[in-house]
mmCIF file of C-alpha atoms in Angstrom:
data_model
loop_
_atom_site.group_PDB
_atom_site.id
_atom_site.type_symbol
_atom_site.label_atom_id
_atom_site.label_comp_id
_atom_site.label_asym_id
_atom_site.label_seq_id
_atom_site.Cartn_x
_atom_site.Cartn_y
_atom_site.Cartn_z
ATOM 1 C CA MET A 1 9.524 14.230 6.470
ATOM 2 C CA HIS A 2 7.876 12.016 3.448
ATOM 3 C CA LEU A 3 10.627 11.444 1.037
ATOM 4 C CA ASP A 4 9.384 11.153 -2.679
ATOM 5 C CA PHE A 5 11.317 7.652 -4.097
ATOM 6 C CA ALA A 6 9.357 8.347 -7.443
ATOM 7 C CA ALA A 7 10.808 11.557 -7.749
ATOM 8 C CA VAL A 8 14.226 10.713 -6.631
ATOM 9 C CA LEU A 9 14.113 7.912 -9.351
ATOM 10 C CA VAL A 10 13.285 11.024 -11.805
ATOM 11 C CA ALA A 11 16.212 12.875 -10.401
ATOM 12 C CA LEU A 12 18.894 9.790 -11.278
ATOM 13 C CA THR A 13 17.697 8.810 -13.844
ATOM 14 C CA PHE A 14 17.990 12.031 -15.918
ATOM 15 C CA LEU A 15 21.579 12.936 -14.279
ATOM 16 C CA THR A 16 23.079 9.724 -15.519
ATOM 17 C CA GLY A 17 21.366 10.021 -18.670
ATOM 18 C CA VAL A 18 22.530 13.233 -19.080
ATOM 19 C CA ILE A 19 26.006 13.016 -18.451
ATOM 20 C CA TRP A 20 26.750 9.510 -20.028
ATOM 21 C CA GLY A 21 24.542 11.213 -23.141
ATOM 22 C CA LEU A 22 26.552 14.424 -22.859
ATOM 23 C CA ASP A 23 30.493 12.265 -22.865
ATOM 24 C CA THR A 24 29.241 10.574 -25.496
ATOM 25 C CA LEU A 25 27.771 13.153 -28.242
ATOM 26 C CA LEU A 26 30.928 15.677 -27.121
ATOM 27 C CA PHE A 27 34.010 13.647 -25.109
ATOM 28 C CA ALA A 28 34.176 10.104 -26.185
ATOM 29 C CA LYS A 29 34.971 10.401 -29.884
ATOM 30 C CA ASP A 30 38.586 12.561 -28.847
ATOM 31 C CA ARG A 31 39.214 10.757 -26.008
ATOM 32 C CA ALA A 32 39.059 7.431 -28.736
ATOM 33 C CA ALA A 33 41.547 9.422 -30.508
ATOM 34 C CA ARG A 34 43.212 10.241 -27.922
ATOM 35 C CA THR A 35 44.430 7.120 -26.550
ATOM 36 C CA PRO A 36 46.869 5.034 -27.551
ATOM 37 C CA ALA A 37 47.081 1.673 -30.351
ATOM 38 C CA GLY A 38 46.042 -1.357 -28.781
ATOM 39 C CA GLU A 39 44.200 0.134 -25.784
ATOM 40 C CA LEU A 40 41.118 0.834 -24.825
ATOM 41 C CA PRO A 41 40.161 4.326 -23.327
ATOM 42 C CA ARG A 42 39.321 5.153 -19.627
ATOM 43 C CA GLU A 43 35.866 7.009 -19.242
ATOM 44 C CA PRO A 44 36.067 9.653 -15.558
ATOM 45 C CA LEU A 45 34.800 7.520 -13.007
ATOM 46 C CA LEU A 46 31.757 9.690 -13.196
ATOM 47 C CA VAL A 47 30.755 8.829 -16.788
ATOM 48 C CA GLU A 48 31.396 4.507 -15.985
ATOM 49 C CA TYR A 49 28.775 5.044 -13.076
ATOM 50 C CA SER A 50 26.258 7.186 -15.308
ATOM 51 C CA ARG A 51 26.610 4.715 -17.562
ATOM 52 C CA SER A 52 26.395 1.307 -15.923
ATOM 53 C CA PHE A 53 23.609 2.524 -13.062
ATOM 54 C CA PHE A 54 21.496 4.759 -15.898
ATOM 55 C CA PRO A 55 19.839 1.451 -17.801
ATOM 56 C CA VAL A 56 19.729 -0.314 -13.924
ATOM 57 C CA ILE A 57 17.825 3.055 -12.827
ATOM 58 C CA LEU A 58 15.672 3.812 -15.818
ATOM 59 C CA ILE A 59 14.127 -0.383 -15.716
ATOM 60 C CA VAL A 60 13.163 0.233 -11.970
ATOM 61 C CA LEU A 61 11.293 3.668 -12.746
ATOM 62 C CA LEU A 62 8.762 1.867 -15.448
ATOM 63 C CA PHE A 63 8.933 -1.211 -13.414
ATOM 64 C CA ARG A 64 7.541 0.735 -10.167
ATOM 65 C CA SER A 65 5.875 3.837 -12.168
ATOM 66 C CA PHE A 66 3.921 2.030 -14.392
ATOM 67 C CA LEU A 67 4.071 -2.251 -13.772
ATOM 68 C CA ALA A 68 3.961 -2.689 -9.807
ATOM 69 C CA GLU A 69 5.073 -0.997 -6.475
ATOM 70 C CA PRO A 70 6.262 -2.736 -3.192
ATOM 71 C CA PHE A 71 4.864 -1.578 -0.322
ATOM 72 C CA ARG A 72 5.462 -2.811 3.531
ATOM 73 C CA ILE A 73 1.880 -3.126 5.932
ATOM 74 C CA PRO A 74 2.683 -0.536 8.873
ATOM 75 C CA SER A 75 0.010 -1.089 11.103
ATOM 76 C CA GLY A 76 -3.088 -3.991 11.880
ATOM 77 C CA SER A 77 -6.194 -2.223 10.096
ATOM 78 C CA MET A 78 -6.386 -4.466 7.845
ATOM 79 C CA MET A 79 -6.363 -7.860 10.397
ATOM 80 C CA PRO A 80 -7.240 -10.675 9.213
ATOM 81 C CA THR A 81 -6.243 -9.503 5.366
ATOM 82 C CA LEU A 82 -3.355 -7.969 5.562
ATOM 83 C CA LEU A 83 -0.681 -8.262 8.928
ATOM 84 C CA VAL A 84 2.100 -6.099 9.849
ATOM 85 C CA GLY A 85 4.821 -7.009 8.895
ATOM 86 C CA ASP A 86 3.234 -8.007 5.146
ATOM 87 C CA PHE A 87 5.290 -7.228 1.996
ATOM 88 C CA ILE A 88 3.044 -6.365 -1.095
ATOM 89 C CA LEU A 89 2.901 -6.015 -4.481
ATOM 90 C CA VAL A 90 0.567 -2.815 -5.868
ATOM 91 C CA ASN A 91 -0.689 -3.057 -9.202
ATOM 92 C CA LYS A 92 0.078 0.366 -10.879
ATOM 93 C CA PHE A 93 -2.486 0.350 -13.750
ATOM 94 C CA SER A 94 -5.367 -1.248 -12.433
ATOM 95 C CA TYR A 95 -6.540 2.713 -12.606
ATOM 96 C CA GLY A 96 -5.233 3.801 -15.652
ATOM 97 C CA ILE A 97 -1.480 5.155 -16.263
ATOM 98 C CA ARG A 98 -0.053 7.876 -14.338
ATOM 99 C CA LEU A 99 2.712 9.902 -15.004
ATOM 100 C CA PRO A 100 5.576 9.680 -12.357
ATOM 101 C CA VAL A 101 5.773 12.221 -9.882
ATOM 102 C CA ILE A 102 2.546 14.540 -10.250
ATOM 103 C CA ASP A 103 0.612 11.793 -10.878
ATOM 104 C CA LYS A 104 -1.247 13.004 -14.389
ATOM 105 C CA LYS A 105 -3.459 10.061 -15.809
ATOM 106 C CA ILE A 106 -2.620 10.319 -19.137
ATOM 107 C CA ILE A 107 -3.932 6.703 -20.172
ATOM 108 C CA PRO A 108 -7.737 5.399 -18.459
ATOM 109 C CA ILE A 109 -7.937 1.888 -18.160
ATOM 110 C CA GLY A 110 -10.114 1.237 -15.145
ATOM 111 C CA GLU A 111 -11.814 2.533 -11.895
ATOM 112 C CA PRO A 112 -12.077 0.866 -8.670
ATOM 113 C CA GLN A 113 -14.712 -1.444 -7.810
ATOM 114 C CA ARG A 114 -16.324 -2.694 -4.337
ATOM 115 C CA GLY A 115 -14.611 -4.383 -2.777
ATOM 116 C CA ASP A 116 -11.252 -3.511 -3.668
ATOM 117 C CA VAL A 117 -8.382 -2.888 -1.737
ATOM 118 C CA VAL A 118 -6.214 0.029 -2.730
ATOM 119 C CA VAL A 119 -2.996 1.871 -1.779
ATOM 120 C CA PHE A 120 -3.619 5.596 -1.853
ATOM 121 C CA ARG A 121 -1.745 8.772 -0.965
ATOM 122 C CA TYR A 122 -4.101 10.130 2.359
ATOM 123 C CA PRO A 123 -5.631 12.201 1.593
ATOM 124 C CA GLY A 124 -5.415 14.094 5.543
ATOM 125 C CA ASP A 125 -7.710 15.284 8.138
ATOM 126 C CA PRO A 126 -9.935 18.464 7.581
ATOM 127 C CA LYS A 127 -9.637 19.276 10.663
ATOM 128 C CA LEU A 128 -6.075 18.878 10.904
ATOM 129 C CA GLY A 129 -5.235 20.523 7.629
ATOM 130 C CA ALA A 130 -2.060 21.109 6.700
ATOM 131 C CA SER A 131 -0.864 20.476 9.333
ATOM 132 C CA ASP A 132 -1.915 16.531 9.761
ATOM 133 C CA PRO A 133 1.366 15.086 10.418
ATOM 134 C CA ASN A 134 0.416 11.350 8.278
ATOM 135 C CA LEU A 135 -0.555 14.002 4.396
ATOM 136 C CA GLY A 136 0.862 12.623 1.979
ATOM 137 C CA ASN A 137 1.872 8.694 3.512
ATOM 138 C CA ASP A 138 0.677 5.534 1.307
ATOM 139 C CA TYR A 139 -2.397 3.974 3.606
ATOM 140 C CA ILE A 140 -4.001 1.269 2.348
ATOM 141 C CA LYS A 141 -7.986 0.704 2.740
ATOM 142 C CA ARG A 142 -10.759 -1.695 1.350
ATOM 143 C CA ILE A 143 -13.080 0.720 -0.793
ATOM 144 C CA VAL A 144 -16.474 -0.050 -0.169
ATOM 145 C CA GLY A 145 -17.784 3.292 -1.365
ATOM 146 C CA LEU A 146 -17.921 4.373 -4.792
ATOM 147 C CA PRO A 147 -19.019 7.427 -6.296
ATOM 148 C CA GLY A 148 -22.922 8.246 -5.346
ATOM 149 C CA ASP A 149 -23.031 5.460 -2.755
ATOM 150 C CA GLU A 150 -24.396 6.349 0.161
ATOM 151 C CA ILE A 151 -22.601 5.000 3.270
ATOM 152 C CA ALA A 152 -23.645 4.660 6.545
ATOM 153 C CA TYR A 153 -22.422 3.079 9.717
ATOM 154 C CA ARG A 154 -24.654 2.010 13.050
ATOM 155 C CA ASP A 155 -23.828 -0.543 15.668
ATOM 156 C CA ASN A 156 -20.951 -1.527 13.811
ATOM 157 C CA THR A 157 -22.816 -2.536 10.732
ATOM 158 C CA LEU A 158 -22.056 -1.225 7.041
ATOM 159 C CA PHE A 159 -25.329 -0.146 5.170
ATOM 160 C CA VAL A 160 -24.655 0.396 1.256
ATOM 161 C CA ASN A 161 -27.390 2.294 -0.110
ATOM 162 C CA GLY A 162 -29.841 1.890 2.205
ATOM 163 C CA GLU A 163 -29.569 -2.125 2.194
ATOM 164 C CA GLN A 164 -27.956 -3.353 5.316
ATOM 165 C CA VAL A 165 -24.689 -5.273 4.588
ATOM 166 C CA ALA A 166 -24.931 -9.119 5.549
ATOM 167 C CA THR A 167 -22.125 -10.347 7.832
ATOM 168 C CA THR A 168 -21.823 -14.554 7.965
ATOM 169 C CA TYR A 169 -19.704 -15.195 11.661
ATOM 170 C CA LEU A 170 -16.945 -17.573 11.426
ATOM 171 C CA GLN A 171 -14.873 -17.836 14.316
ATOM 172 C CA PRO A 172 -13.684 -15.926 17.669
ATOM 173 C CA TYR A 173 -10.502 -14.384 16.504
ATOM 174 C CA VAL A 174 -7.063 -16.495 18.315
ATOM 175 C CA GLU A 175 -3.919 -14.800 18.227
ATOM 176 C CA SER A 176 -1.937 -15.831 15.307
ATOM 177 C CA LYS A 177 0.117 -18.984 15.117
ATOM 178 C CA GLU A 178 3.366 -16.251 14.906
ATOM 179 C CA MET A 179 2.220 -15.072 18.545
ATOM 180 C CA ARG A 180 4.254 -18.787 19.760
ATOM 181 C CA TRP A 181 7.320 -20.176 19.952
ATOM 182 C CA ASP A 182 6.758 -23.986 21.172
ATOM 183 C CA GLY A 183 3.799 -23.617 22.946
ATOM 184 C CA LYS A 184 5.658 -20.340 25.184
ATOM 185 C CA LEU A 185 4.156 -16.500 24.266
ATOM 186 C CA ARG A 186 7.140 -14.129 23.335
ATOM 187 C CA SER A 187 8.872 -12.326 24.870
ATOM 188 C CA SER A 188 9.684 -9.820 22.074
ATOM 189 C CA LEU A 189 6.010 -8.534 20.780
ATOM 190 C CA SER A 190 5.817 -6.428 17.671
ATOM 191 C CA ALA A 191 3.238 -4.040 16.190
ATOM 192 C CA SER A 192 0.797 -6.829 15.499
ATOM 193 C CA ASP A 193 1.325 -9.159 17.932
ATOM 194 C CA THR A 194 0.066 -6.383 20.528
ATOM 195 C CA GLU A 195 -3.078 -6.244 18.037
ATOM 196 C CA ASP A 196 -3.075 -10.301 18.404
ATOM 197 C CA ARG A 197 -2.950 -10.199 22.047
ATOM 198 C CA LYS A 198 -5.421 -6.800 22.547
ATOM 199 C CA LEU A 199 -7.946 -8.086 19.478
ATOM 200 C CA ALA A 200 -8.272 -11.746 21.213
ATOM 201 C CA SER A 201 -8.640 -10.667 24.937
ATOM 202 C CA GLY A 202 -11.596 -8.217 23.615
ATOM 203 C CA GLN A 203 -13.473 -11.481 22.531
ATOM 204 C CA ALA A 204 -12.847 -10.139 18.711
ATOM 205 C CA VAL A 205 -14.732 -12.176 16.161
ATOM 206 C CA VAL A 206 -13.744 -12.265 12.557
ATOM 207 C CA SER A 207 -17.241 -12.826 10.347
ATOM 208 C CA LEU A 208 -17.053 -12.588 6.729
ATOM 209 C CA GLU A 209 -18.930 -9.572 5.190
ATOM 210 C CA HIS A 210 -20.826 -10.031 1.486
ATOM 211 C CA LEU A 211 -21.313 -6.510 -0.106
ATOM 212 C CA PRO A 212 -22.768 -6.570 -3.028
ATOM 213 C CA GLY A 213 -19.993 -8.159 -5.678
ATOM 214 C CA ALA A 214 -17.041 -8.656 -3.304
ATOM 215 C CA GLU A 215 -16.578 -11.004 0.080
ATOM 216 C CA HIS A 216 -14.019 -10.352 2.521
ATOM 217 C CA ARG A 217 -13.417 -11.249 6.207
ATOM 218 C CA VAL A 218 -13.445 -8.903 8.641
ATOM 219 C CA ILE A 219 -12.460 -8.603 12.236
ATOM 220 C CA ASP A 220 -15.291 -6.789 15.054
ATOM 221 C CA ILE A 221 -15.521 -6.833 18.599
ATOM 222 C CA PRO A 222 -19.135 -6.841 19.494
ATOM 223 C CA ASN A 223 -18.762 -5.592 22.722
ATOM 224 C CA VAL A 224 -17.306 -2.265 21.461
ATOM 225 C CA THR A 225 -19.827 0.320 20.335
ATOM 226 C CA SER A 226 -19.030 1.827 17.032
ATOM 227 C CA THR A 227 -17.942 5.625 17.712
ATOM 228 C CA THR A 228 -19.681 6.628 14.520
ATOM 229 C CA ASP A 229 -23.562 6.470 13.493
ATOM 230 C CA ASN A 230 -23.154 8.619 10.098
ATOM 231 C CA VAL A 231 -25.018 8.630 6.695
ATOM 232 C CA TRP A 232 -22.026 9.707 3.573
ATOM 233 C CA ARG A 233 -22.579 10.449 0.253
ATOM 234 C CA VAL A 234 -19.865 9.363 -1.427
ATOM 235 C CA PRO A 235 -18.789 13.033 -4.302
ATOM 236 C CA PRO A 236 -18.051 12.436 -8.054
ATOM 237 C CA GLY A 237 -14.613 11.232 -7.958
ATOM 238 C CA HIS A 238 -13.745 10.350 -4.730
ATOM 239 C CA TYR A 239 -14.349 7.101 -3.033
ATOM 240 C CA PHE A 240 -15.287 5.374 0.894
ATOM 241 C CA ALA A 241 -12.524 3.583 1.760
ATOM 242 C CA MET A 242 -13.001 1.926 5.247
ATOM 243 C CA GLY A 243 -10.551 -1.244 7.505
ATOM 244 C CA ASP A 244 -11.143 -4.396 7.247
ATOM 245 C CA ASN A 245 -9.900 -4.533 11.281
ATOM 246 C CA ARG A 246 -13.249 -1.486 12.016
ATOM 247 C CA ASP A 247 -12.726 -1.406 15.734
ATOM 248 C CA ASN A 248 -8.912 -0.758 14.975
ATOM 249 C CA SER A 249 -8.995 1.175 12.187
ATOM 250 C CA ALA A 250 -9.015 5.639 11.014
ATOM 251 C CA ASP A 251 -10.039 5.484 7.774
ATOM 252 C CA SER A 252 -13.118 7.652 5.970
ATOM 253 C CA ARG A 253 -15.445 7.581 9.052
ATOM 254 C CA VAL A 254 -12.644 9.756 10.567
ATOM 255 C CA TRP A 255 -10.734 11.625 8.346
ATOM 256 C CA GLY A 256 -13.678 11.689 5.171
ATOM 257 C CA PHE A 257 -13.497 10.675 1.303
ATOM 258 C CA VAL A 258 -10.398 9.507 -1.065
ATOM 259 C CA PRO A 259 -10.202 11.301 -4.280
ATOM 260 C CA GLU A 260 -9.473 9.568 -7.175
ATOM 261 C CA GLU A 261 -6.874 11.599 -7.758
ATOM 262 C CA ASN A 262 -4.286 9.938 -4.956
ATOM 263 C CA LEU A 263 -5.438 6.784 -5.643
ATOM 264 C CA VAL A 264 -1.788 4.655 -6.717
ATOM 265 C CA GLY A 265 -3.170 1.280 -7.374
ATOM 266 C CA LYS A 266 -4.658 -1.795 -6.293
ATOM 267 C CA ALA A 267 -3.266 -4.494 -3.984
ATOM 268 C CA PHE A 268 -3.141 -8.152 -5.086
ATOM 269 C CA VAL A 269 -0.431 -10.146 -3.642
ATOM 270 C CA ILE A 270 2.239 -10.656 -0.484
ATOM 271 C CA TRP A 271 5.749 -11.496 -1.505
ATOM 272 C CA MET A 272 7.231 -12.057 1.471
ATOM 273 C CA SER A 273 5.689 -11.816 5.075
ATOM 274 C CA TRP A 274 8.227 -10.563 7.878
ATOM 275 C CA ARG A 275 6.525 -11.552 11.764
ATOM 276 C CA GLY A 276 8.441 -9.948 15.218
ATOM 277 C CA LEU A 277 11.125 -7.373 16.017
ATOM 278 C CA ASP A 278 13.507 -9.144 17.782
ATOM 279 C CA ASN A 279 13.092 -12.212 16.565
ATOM 280 C CA GLY A 280 10.961 -12.130 13.457
ATOM 281 C CA VAL A 281 10.682 -15.045 11.085
ATOM 282 C CA ILE A 282 9.439 -15.846 7.674
ATOM 283 C CA ASP A 283 5.898 -16.538 7.487
ATOM 284 C CA PHE A 284 6.386 -18.645 4.064
ATOM 285 C CA SER A 285 3.037 -20.207 4.090
ATOM 286 C CA ARG A 286 1.998 -16.169 3.623
ATOM 287 C CA LEU A 287 3.861 -16.226 0.288
ATOM 288 C CA GLY A 288 2.413 -15.999 -2.757
ATOM 289 C CA THR A 289 -0.927 -15.107 -0.842
ATOM 290 C CA LEU A 290 -3.799 -13.008 -3.630
ATOM 291 C CA ILE A 291 -5.447 -9.940 -1.396
ATOM 292 C CA LYS A 292 -8.765 -10.541 -1.826
#
């Protein structure tokens, strides 16, 4: 079941605020009058907790709803840009101020640009409908198609509005440094470690993709034939999103377009990176990395 943390915060803010407010208006003065001189009035435990937690929860709610929200990367679909175990911050006002829970935009500020790495609520696979188990979960991908664009993907090559998107070969993909301890392969592998091994053994390569107006690194496996050979016209109010790990990403090529109202925000920095399962370590080299 998908937990709506924003709804939980709103409910807790409302509940603690009401308890504290009602006590202040209706009971606090009477309680103070009945307290012997020289003693402090004793608040009921529920009121004391509400008074203490209300401002804290309110600050967290406002920060998370209107400024920045933390997310953890759960899969390798955005490698090499983002790795499993990366913790990122998402700018919540890049694409407009929205009310929490109902996600209604109240102040338009900006629109996604081609190349932005965005977090959004997964719209669901039309073939699965309401039975899609991931419906409503938070996904992260890169915007490659804007409203009105024609996007094509043929022979592992991206085309935008009929123009092939150029790539510059950088290097073969090699296992990440976190995979090894003293030259020996770790015995306990995380999902990202397993993806590392698969990509390295599959002769994957890292290239610099020159999207119109943006450049970023992608991974693909030259000897893997693309399973898609389609052309998509991005409708108004929608976006076409792809993972940087092109042969290991379920994205708009599979389930369609991202509606504008599903956007959560723009990913902008890695604030923590924790790799591994049993012997996880902090990768200090990734802390503070800006997401491009």
